[in-house]
mmCIF file of C-alpha atoms in Angstrom:
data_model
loop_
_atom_site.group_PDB
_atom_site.id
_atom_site.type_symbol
_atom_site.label_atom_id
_atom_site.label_comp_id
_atom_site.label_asym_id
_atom_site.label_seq_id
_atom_site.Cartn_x
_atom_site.Cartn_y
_atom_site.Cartn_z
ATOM 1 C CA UNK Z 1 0.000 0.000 0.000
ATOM 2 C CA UNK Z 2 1.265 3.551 -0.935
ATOM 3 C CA UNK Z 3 1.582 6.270 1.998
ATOM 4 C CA UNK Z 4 -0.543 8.864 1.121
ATOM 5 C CA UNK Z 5 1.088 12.151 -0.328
ATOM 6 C CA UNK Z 6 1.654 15.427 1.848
ATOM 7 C CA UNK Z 7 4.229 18.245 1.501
ATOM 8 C CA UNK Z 8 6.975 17.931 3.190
ATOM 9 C CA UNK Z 9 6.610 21.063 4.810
ATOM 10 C CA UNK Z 10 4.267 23.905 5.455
ATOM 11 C CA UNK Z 11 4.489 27.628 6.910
ATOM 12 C CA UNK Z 12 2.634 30.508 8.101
ATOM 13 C CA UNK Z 13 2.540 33.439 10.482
ATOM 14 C CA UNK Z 14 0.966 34.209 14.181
ATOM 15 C CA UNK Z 15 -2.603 34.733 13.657
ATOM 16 C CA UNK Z 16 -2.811 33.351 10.443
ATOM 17 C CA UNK Z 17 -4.536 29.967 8.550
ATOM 18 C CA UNK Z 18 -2.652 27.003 7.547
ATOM 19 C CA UNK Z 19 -3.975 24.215 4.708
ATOM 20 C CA UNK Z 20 -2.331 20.858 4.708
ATOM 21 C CA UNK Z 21 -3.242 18.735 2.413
ATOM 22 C CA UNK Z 22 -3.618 14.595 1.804
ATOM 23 C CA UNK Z 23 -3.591 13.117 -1.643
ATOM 24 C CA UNK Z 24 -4.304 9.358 -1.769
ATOM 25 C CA UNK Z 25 -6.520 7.409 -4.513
ATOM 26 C CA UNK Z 26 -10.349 6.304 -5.097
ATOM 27 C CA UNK Z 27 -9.304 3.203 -2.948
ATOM 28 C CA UNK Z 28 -8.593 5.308 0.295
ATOM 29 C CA UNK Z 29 -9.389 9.107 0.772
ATOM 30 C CA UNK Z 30 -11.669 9.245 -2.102
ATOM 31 C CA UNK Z 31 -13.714 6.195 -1.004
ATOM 32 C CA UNK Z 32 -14.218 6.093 3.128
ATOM 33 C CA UNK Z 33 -15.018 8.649 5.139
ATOM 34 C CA UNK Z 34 -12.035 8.054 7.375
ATOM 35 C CA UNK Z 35 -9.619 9.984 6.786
ATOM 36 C CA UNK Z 36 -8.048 11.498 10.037
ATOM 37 C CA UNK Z 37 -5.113 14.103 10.650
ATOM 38 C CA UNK Z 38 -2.749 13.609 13.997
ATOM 39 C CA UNK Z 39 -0.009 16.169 15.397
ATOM 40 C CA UNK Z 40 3.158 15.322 16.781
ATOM 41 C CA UNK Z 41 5.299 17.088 18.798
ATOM 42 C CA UNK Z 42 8.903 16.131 18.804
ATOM 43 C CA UNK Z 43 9.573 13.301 21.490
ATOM 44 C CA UNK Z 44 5.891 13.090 21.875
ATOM 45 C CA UNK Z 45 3.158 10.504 21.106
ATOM 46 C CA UNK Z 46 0.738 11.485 18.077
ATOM 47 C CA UNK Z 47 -2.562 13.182 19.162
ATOM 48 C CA UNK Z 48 -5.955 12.594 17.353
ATOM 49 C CA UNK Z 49 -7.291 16.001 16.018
ATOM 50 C CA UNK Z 50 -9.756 14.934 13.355
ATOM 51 C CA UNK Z 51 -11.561 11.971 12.229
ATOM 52 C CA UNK Z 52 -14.165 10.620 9.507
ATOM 53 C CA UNK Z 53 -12.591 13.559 7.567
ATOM 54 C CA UNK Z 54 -14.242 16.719 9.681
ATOM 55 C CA UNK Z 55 -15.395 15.703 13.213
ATOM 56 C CA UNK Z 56 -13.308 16.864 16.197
ATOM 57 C CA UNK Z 57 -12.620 14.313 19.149
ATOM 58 C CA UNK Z 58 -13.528 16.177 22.678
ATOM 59 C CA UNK Z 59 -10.671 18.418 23.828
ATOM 60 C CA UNK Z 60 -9.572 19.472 20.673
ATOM 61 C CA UNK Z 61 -9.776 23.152 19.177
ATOM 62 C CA UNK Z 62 -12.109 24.424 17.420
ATOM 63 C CA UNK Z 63 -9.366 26.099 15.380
ATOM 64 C CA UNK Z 64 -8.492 22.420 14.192
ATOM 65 C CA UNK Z 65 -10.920 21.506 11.101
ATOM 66 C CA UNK Z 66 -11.303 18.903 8.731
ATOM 67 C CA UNK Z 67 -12.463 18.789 4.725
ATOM 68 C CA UNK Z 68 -12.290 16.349 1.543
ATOM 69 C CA UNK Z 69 -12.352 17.008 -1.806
ATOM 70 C CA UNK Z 70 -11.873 14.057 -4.381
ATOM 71 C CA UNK Z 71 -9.260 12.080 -2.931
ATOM 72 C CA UNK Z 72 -7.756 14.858 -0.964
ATOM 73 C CA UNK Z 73 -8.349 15.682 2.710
ATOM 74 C CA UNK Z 74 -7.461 18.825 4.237
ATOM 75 C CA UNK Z 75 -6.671 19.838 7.284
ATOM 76 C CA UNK Z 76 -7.263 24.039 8.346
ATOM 77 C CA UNK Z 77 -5.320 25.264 11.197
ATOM 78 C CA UNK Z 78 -6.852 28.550 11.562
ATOM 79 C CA UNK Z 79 -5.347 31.687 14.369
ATOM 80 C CA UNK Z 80 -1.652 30.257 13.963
ATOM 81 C CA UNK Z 81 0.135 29.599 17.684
ATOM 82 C CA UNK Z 82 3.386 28.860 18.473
ATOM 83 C CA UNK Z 83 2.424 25.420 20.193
ATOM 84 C CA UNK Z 84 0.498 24.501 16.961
ATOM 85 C CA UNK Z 85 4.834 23.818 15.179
ATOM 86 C CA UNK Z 86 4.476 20.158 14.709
ATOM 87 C CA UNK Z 87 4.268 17.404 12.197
ATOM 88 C CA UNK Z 88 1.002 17.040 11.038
ATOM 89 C CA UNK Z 89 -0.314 13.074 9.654
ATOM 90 C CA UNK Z 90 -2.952 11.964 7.771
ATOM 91 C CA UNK Z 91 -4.680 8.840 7.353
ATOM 92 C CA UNK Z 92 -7.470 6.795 5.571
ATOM 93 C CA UNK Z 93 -9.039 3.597 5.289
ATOM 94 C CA UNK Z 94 -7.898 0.982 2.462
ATOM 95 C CA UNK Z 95 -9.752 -0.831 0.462
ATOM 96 C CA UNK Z 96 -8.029 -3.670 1.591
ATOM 97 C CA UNK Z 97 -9.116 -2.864 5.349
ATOM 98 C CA UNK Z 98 -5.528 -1.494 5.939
ATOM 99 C CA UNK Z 99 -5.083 1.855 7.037
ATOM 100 C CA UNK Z 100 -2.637 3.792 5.616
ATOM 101 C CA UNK Z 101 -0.684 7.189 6.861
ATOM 102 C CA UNK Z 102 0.554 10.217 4.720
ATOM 103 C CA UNK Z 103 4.281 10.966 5.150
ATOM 104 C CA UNK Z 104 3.668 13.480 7.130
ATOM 105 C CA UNK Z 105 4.047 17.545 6.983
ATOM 106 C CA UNK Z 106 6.076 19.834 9.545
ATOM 107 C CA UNK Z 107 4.556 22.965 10.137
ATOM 108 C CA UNK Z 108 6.665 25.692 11.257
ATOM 109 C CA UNK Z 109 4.740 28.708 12.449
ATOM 110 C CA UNK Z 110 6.726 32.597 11.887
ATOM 111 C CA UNK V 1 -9.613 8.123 31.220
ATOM 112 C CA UNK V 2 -8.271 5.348 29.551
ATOM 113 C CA UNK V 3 -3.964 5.383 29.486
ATOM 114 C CA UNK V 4 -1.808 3.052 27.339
ATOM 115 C CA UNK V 5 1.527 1.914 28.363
ATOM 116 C CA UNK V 6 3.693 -0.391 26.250
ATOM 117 C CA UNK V 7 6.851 -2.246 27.786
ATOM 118 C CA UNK V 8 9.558 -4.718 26.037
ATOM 119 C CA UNK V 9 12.874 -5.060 25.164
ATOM 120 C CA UNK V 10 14.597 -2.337 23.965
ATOM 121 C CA UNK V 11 17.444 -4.309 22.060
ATOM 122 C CA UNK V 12 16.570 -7.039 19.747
ATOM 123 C CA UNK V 13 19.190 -8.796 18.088
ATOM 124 C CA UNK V 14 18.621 -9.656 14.543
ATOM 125 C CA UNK V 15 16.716 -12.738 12.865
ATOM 126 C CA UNK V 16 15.021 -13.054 16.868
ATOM 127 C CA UNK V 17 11.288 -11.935 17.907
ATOM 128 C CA UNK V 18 10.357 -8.701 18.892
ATOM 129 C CA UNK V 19 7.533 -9.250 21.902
ATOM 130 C CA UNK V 20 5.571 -6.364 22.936
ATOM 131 C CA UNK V 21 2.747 -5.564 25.523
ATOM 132 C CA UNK V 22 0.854 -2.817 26.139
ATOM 133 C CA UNK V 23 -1.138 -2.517 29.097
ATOM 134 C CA UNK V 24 -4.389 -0.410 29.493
ATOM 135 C CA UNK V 25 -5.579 1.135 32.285
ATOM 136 C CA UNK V 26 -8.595 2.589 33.488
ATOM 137 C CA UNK V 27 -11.100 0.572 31.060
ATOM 138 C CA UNK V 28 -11.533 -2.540 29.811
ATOM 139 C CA UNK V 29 -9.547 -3.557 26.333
ATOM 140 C CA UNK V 30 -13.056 -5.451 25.201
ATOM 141 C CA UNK V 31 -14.776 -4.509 23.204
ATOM 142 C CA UNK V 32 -12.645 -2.357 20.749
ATOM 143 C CA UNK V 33 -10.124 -2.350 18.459
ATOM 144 C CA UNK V 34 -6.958 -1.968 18.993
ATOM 145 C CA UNK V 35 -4.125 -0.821 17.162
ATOM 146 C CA UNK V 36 -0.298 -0.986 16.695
ATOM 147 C CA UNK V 37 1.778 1.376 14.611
ATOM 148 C CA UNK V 38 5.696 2.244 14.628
ATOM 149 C CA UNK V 39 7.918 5.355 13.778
ATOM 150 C CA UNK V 40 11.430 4.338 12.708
ATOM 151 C CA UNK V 41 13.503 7.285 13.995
ATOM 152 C CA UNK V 42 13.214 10.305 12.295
ATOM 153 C CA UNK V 43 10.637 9.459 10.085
ATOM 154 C CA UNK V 44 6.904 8.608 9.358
ATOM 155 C CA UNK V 45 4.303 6.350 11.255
ATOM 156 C CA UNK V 46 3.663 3.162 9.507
ATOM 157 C CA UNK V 47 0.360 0.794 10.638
ATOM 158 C CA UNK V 48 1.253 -2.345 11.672
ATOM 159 C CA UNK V 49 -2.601 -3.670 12.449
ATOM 160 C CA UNK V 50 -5.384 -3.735 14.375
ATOM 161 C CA UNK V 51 -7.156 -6.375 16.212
ATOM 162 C CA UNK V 52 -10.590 -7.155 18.038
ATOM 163 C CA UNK V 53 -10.086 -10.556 18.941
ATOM 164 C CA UNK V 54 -8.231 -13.623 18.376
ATOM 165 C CA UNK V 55 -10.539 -14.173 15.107
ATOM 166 C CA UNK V 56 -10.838 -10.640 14.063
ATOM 167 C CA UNK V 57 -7.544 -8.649 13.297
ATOM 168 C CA UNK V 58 -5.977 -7.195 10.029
ATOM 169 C CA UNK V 59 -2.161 -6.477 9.560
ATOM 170 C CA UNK V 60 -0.109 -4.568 7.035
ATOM 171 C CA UNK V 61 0.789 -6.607 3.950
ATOM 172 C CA UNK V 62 4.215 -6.038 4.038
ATOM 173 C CA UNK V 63 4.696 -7.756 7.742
ATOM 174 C CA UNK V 64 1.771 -10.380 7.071
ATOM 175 C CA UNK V 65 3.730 -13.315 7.340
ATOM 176 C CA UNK V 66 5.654 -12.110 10.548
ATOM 177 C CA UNK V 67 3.349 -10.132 12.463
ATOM 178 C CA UNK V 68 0.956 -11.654 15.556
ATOM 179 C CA UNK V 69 -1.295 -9.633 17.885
ATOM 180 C CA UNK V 70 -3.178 -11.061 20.463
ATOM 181 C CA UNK V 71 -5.177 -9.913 23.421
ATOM 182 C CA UNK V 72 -5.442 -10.988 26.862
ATOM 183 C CA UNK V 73 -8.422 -9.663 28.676
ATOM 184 C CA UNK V 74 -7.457 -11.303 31.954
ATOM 185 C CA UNK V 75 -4.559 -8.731 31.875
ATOM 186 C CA UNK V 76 -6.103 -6.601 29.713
ATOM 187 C CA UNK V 77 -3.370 -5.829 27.599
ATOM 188 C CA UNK V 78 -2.359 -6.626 24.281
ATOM 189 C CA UNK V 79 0.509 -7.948 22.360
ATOM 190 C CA UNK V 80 2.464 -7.697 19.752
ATOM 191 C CA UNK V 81 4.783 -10.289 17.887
ATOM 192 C CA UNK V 82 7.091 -9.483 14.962
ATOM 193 C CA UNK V 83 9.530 -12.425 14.011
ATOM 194 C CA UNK V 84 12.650 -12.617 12.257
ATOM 195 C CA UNK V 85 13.609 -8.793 12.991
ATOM 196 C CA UNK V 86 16.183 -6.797 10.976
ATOM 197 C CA UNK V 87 17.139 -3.428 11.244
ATOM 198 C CA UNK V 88 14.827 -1.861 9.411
ATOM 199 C CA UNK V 89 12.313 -3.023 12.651
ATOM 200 C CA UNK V 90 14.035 -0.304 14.300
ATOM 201 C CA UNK V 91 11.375 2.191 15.633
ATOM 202 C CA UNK V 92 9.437 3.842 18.484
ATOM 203 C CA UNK V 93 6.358 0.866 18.710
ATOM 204 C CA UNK V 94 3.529 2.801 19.691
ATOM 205 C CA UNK V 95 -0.236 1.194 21.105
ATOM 206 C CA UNK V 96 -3.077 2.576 20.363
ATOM 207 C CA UNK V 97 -7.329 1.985 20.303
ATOM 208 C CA UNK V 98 -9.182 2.195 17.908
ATOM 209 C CA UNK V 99 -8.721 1.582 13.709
ATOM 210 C CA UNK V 100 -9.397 4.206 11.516
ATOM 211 C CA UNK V 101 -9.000 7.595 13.818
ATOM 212 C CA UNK V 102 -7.081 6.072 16.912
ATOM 213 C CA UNK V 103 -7.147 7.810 20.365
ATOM 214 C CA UNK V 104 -5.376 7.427 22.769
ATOM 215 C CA UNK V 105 -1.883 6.482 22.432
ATOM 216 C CA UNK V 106 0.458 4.716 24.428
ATOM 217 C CA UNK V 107 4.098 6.708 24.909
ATOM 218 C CA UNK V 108 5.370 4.697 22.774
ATOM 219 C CA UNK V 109 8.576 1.933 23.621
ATOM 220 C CA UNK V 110 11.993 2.159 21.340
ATOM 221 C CA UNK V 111 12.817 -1.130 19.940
ATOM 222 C CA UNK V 112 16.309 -0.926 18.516
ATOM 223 C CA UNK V 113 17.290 -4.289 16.709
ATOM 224 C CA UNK V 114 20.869 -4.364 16.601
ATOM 225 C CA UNK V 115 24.010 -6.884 17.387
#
């Protein structure tokens, strides 16, 4: 199974709104609505911020959101903190009841 | 609130068996999925499988023929077996519940398989 595709690396300023992005195929993003994003701080366990493409678990932000288009989820981090510099993951459902994870995307905030 | 703690050796010499457990606290392991996924240092997480019970589980293709999870509820912890380890089984081997968006995860245990 292929990792789903994100950019390497994404930026923006205090304040401002970040899109990451998650390309995978009509076998996984484009066909379950599982697709999920997790952030990782460095030394740190992932943490859960979105699942089934757009809902948010309790606890997390409401800055945090979720989207698909196609075969490519989204995540929006919107009011840009310091605390939100992390590597971002995606992943979705398989048709082959696998899951499979993006490559990941670090975020570094100005 | 549930917490997820995995334990195991930390050095694995190569060609042996990795062995893993992860115990859970405060809830019961049945009845949900659980998951294991790794992080070889410095890069991404890769799914290793889920499982639900000794009949229902799913692994990643690429360890299928050396991969076993298992549960034990009297415990209630779960396990992971990977056979015939090389380097590239080098990783941070993290727990987690759930399958498709998992929460919460373990710390995590590094498993470096070396001679």
């Amino acid at each position: 199974q292929s990792a789903l595709t994100q950019p390497t690396s994404v930026s923006g300023s205090l304040g401002q709104s970040v899109t990451i992005s998650c390309t995978g195929t009509t076998n996984d993003v484009g066909a379950y609505n599982s697709a999920s994003w997790y952030q990782q701080h460095p030394g740190k366990a992932p943490k859960l911020l979105i699942y089934d493409i757009s809902n948010r678990p309790s606890g997390i932000s409401t800055r945090f959101s979720g989207s698909r288009s196609g075969n490519t989820a989204s995540l929006t981090i919107s009011g840009l903190q310091a605390d939100d510099e992390a590597d971002y993951y995606c992943s979705s459902r398989t048709s082959s009841g696998t899951l499979v994870f993006g490559g990941g995307a670090k975020l570094t905030v100005l | 609130q549930v917490q997820l703690q995995e334990s195991g050796p930390g050095l694995v010499r190569p060609s042996e068996t990795l062995s893993l457990t992860c115990a859970v606290s405060g809830g019961s392991i049945t009845p949900y999925y659980w998951s294991w996924i790794r992080q070889p240092p410095g890069k991404g997480l890769e799914w290793l499988g889920h499982i639900y019970s000794s009949a229902i589980n799913t692994y990643n293709p690429s360890l299928k023929s050396r991969i076993t999870m298992s549960l034990d509820t009297s415990r209630n912890q779960i396990s992971l077996r990977l056979t015939s380890v090389s380097a590239a089984d080098t990783a941070v081997y993290y727990c987690a519940r759930g399958t498709w968006g998992v929460t919460p995860w373990g710390l995590g245990t590094l498993v470096i398989v070396s001679s």
